[in-house]
Amino acid sequence: MKLTKFFLLLPFLGNAQQSNDTYRNSGVIEIGTHGLSVGYDILIGNKSFLNFETGVGGGYNLNDDAVSYVLNFSKPTPYVKSSYSFFYNKDKRISKGKSLKNNSGNFIEAQLKYSFGNKNDIDLNKSLLTDLHWGIQRSIGSNFYFRTHVGIGYLQDFDLSKGNLTPTLGFKFGYNLL
């Protein structure tokens, strides 16, 4: 029971204030075009993050060499994702007096997302999306932020044993737990 209380209180044990000129590690809850997820952003260096997250949301399928993405709330598909983000405009934001709160900035990101497929929906297969995209993240409140990206990726559909290039696009609203 004590261990459960520790994990429930863990998000509130960190520093509640963030300087306007620093990035920081953060535990996050996010909802958006890819579903609902929880994750952790680890600051590595001055402008870069590693992100690890797990969630449920849409699934992928590759039919007739076209990638389809299906977000069905009654049949959510589990996924895990990791990414590397480089926030290239940190110094410019600071010099213009813009805040870095909630890790705000413009970024380039490389991402791997594995979708476990959905046995309840024959069209949602086990797949791996590898993509590179450009995006922005902006603070919209004390701990809330908005994030969007656009890019190009390659989807490997393991159930069909084939893959294809696909555009990538997404947006989400997040909440920093730390």
mmCIF file of N, CA, C and O in Angstrom, residues 13 15-16 21 28 33 58 67 75 77 94 97 111 118 129 133 136 148 154 170 173:
data_model
loop_
_atom_site.group_PDB
_atom_site.id
_atom_site.type_symbol
_atom_site.label_atom_id
_atom_site.label_comp_id
_atom_site.label_asym_id
_atom_site.label_seq_id
_atom_site.Cartn_x
_atom_site.Cartn_y
_atom_site.Cartn_z
ATOM 1 N N LEU A 13 6.049 15.444 -6.379
ATOM 2 C CA LEU A 13 7.252 15.611 -5.582
ATOM 3 C C LEU A 13 8.299 16.479 -6.279
ATOM 4 O O LEU A 13 9.217 16.962 -5.656
ATOM 5 N N ASN A 15 9.845 19.734 -8.675
ATOM 6 C CA ASN A 15 9.784 21.179 -8.563
ATOM 7 C C ASN A 15 8.576 21.701 -9.322
ATOM 8 O O ASN A 15 8.432 21.458 -10.509
ATOM 9 N N ALA A 16 7.695 22.421 -8.659
ATOM 10 C CA ALA A 16 6.458 22.896 -9.270
ATOM 11 C C ALA A 16 6.687 24.079 -10.207
ATOM 12 O O ALA A 16 5.854 24.375 -11.039
ATOM 13 N N ASP A 21 13.837 29.893 -18.940
ATOM 14 C CA ASP A 21 14.952 29.707 -19.865
ATOM 15 C C ASP A 21 15.584 28.323 -19.755
ATOM 16 O O ASP A 21 16.749 28.152 -20.088
ATOM 17 N N VAL A 28 4.143 13.006 -18.599
ATOM 18 C CA VAL A 28 3.039 13.632 -19.327
ATOM 19 C C VAL A 28 1.866 12.676 -19.517
ATOM 20 O O VAL A 28 2.035 11.456 -19.583
ATOM 21 N N THR A 33 -4.827 13.112 -31.799
ATOM 22 C CA THR A 33 -5.191 12.326 -32.981
ATOM 23 C C THR A 33 -4.714 10.882 -32.903
ATOM 24 O O THR A 33 -5.223 10.036 -33.625
ATOM 25 N N GLY A 58 -5.518 4.770 -32.254
ATOM 26 C CA GLY A 58 -5.780 4.222 -33.573
ATOM 27 C C GLY A 58 -4.779 3.158 -33.968
ATOM 28 O O GLY A 58 -3.727 3.000 -33.365
ATOM 29 N N VAL A 67 -1.593 3.421 -46.968
ATOM 30 C CA VAL A 67 -1.651 3.317 -45.515
ATOM 31 C C VAL A 67 -2.956 3.932 -45.020
ATOM 32 O O VAL A 67 -3.335 5.023 -45.453
ATOM 33 N N LYS A 75 -12.817 0.287 -30.092
ATOM 34 C CA LYS A 75 -11.815 -0.761 -30.283
ATOM 35 C C LYS A 75 -10.416 -0.150 -30.277
ATOM 36 O O LYS A 75 -9.721 -0.147 -31.293
ATOM 37 N N THR A 77 -6.467 0.505 -29.958
ATOM 38 C CA THR A 77 -5.301 -0.314 -30.259
ATOM 39 C C THR A 77 -4.135 0.138 -29.378
ATOM 40 O O THR A 77 -3.783 1.318 -29.378
ATOM 41 N N ILE A 94 14.721 32.445 -26.223
ATOM 42 C CA ILE A 94 15.238 33.138 -25.043
ATOM 43 C C ILE A 94 15.605 34.583 -25.387
ATOM 44 O O ILE A 94 15.254 35.512 -24.661
ATOM 45 N N GLY A 97 12.747 36.816 -25.487
ATOM 46 C CA GLY A 97 11.967 36.890 -24.261
ATOM 47 C C GLY A 97 10.784 35.948 -24.221
ATOM 48 O O GLY A 97 9.875 36.122 -23.416
ATOM 49 N N GLN A 111 11.018 9.336 -34.786
ATOM 50 C CA GLN A 111 10.107 8.581 -33.931
ATOM 51 C C GLN A 111 9.946 7.142 -34.409
ATOM 52 O O GLN A 111 9.936 6.876 -35.605
ATOM 53 N N ASN A 118 -5.041 -5.094 -33.367
ATOM 54 C CA ASN A 118 -6.247 -5.284 -32.576
ATOM 55 C C ASN A 118 -6.941 -6.550 -33.034
ATOM 56 O O ASN A 118 -7.455 -6.608 -34.146
ATOM 57 N N LEU A 129 5.772 2.163 -37.311
ATOM 58 C CA LEU A 129 5.891 3.412 -38.050
ATOM 59 C C LEU A 129 7.196 4.078 -37.640
ATOM 60 O O LEU A 129 7.429 4.338 -36.466
ATOM 61 N N HIS A 133 9.794 14.117 -38.489
ATOM 62 C CA HIS A 133 8.861 15.221 -38.668
ATOM 63 C C HIS A 133 9.349 16.505 -38.012
ATOM 64 O O HIS A 133 10.261 16.501 -37.198
ATOM 65 N N ILE A 136 5.894 21.824 -33.478
ATOM 66 C CA ILE A 136 5.952 22.881 -32.469
ATOM 67 C C ILE A 136 5.263 22.399 -31.200
ATOM 68 O O ILE A 136 4.356 21.555 -31.257
ATOM 69 N N THR A 148 1.975 19.850 -32.155
ATOM 70 C CA THR A 148 1.576 19.384 -33.480
ATOM 71 C C THR A 148 2.822 19.081 -34.313
ATOM 72 O O THR A 148 3.897 19.623 -34.042
ATOM 73 N N TYR A 154 7.661 5.694 -42.748
ATOM 74 C CA TYR A 154 7.565 4.394 -43.412
ATOM 75 C C TYR A 154 6.829 3.464 -42.462
ATOM 76 O O TYR A 154 7.234 3.286 -41.310
ATOM 77 N N GLY A 170 -0.054 15.021 -36.878
ATOM 78 C CA GLY A 170 -0.683 14.784 -35.590
ATOM 79 C C GLY A 170 -0.736 16.032 -34.746
ATOM 80 O O GLY A 170 -0.007 16.994 -34.971
ATOM 81 N N PHE A 173 -2.998 17.488 -27.041
ATOM 82 C CA PHE A 173 -2.976 18.329 -25.865
ATOM 83 C C PHE A 173 -2.373 17.498 -24.751
ATOM 84 O O PHE A 173 -2.687 16.312 -24.601
#
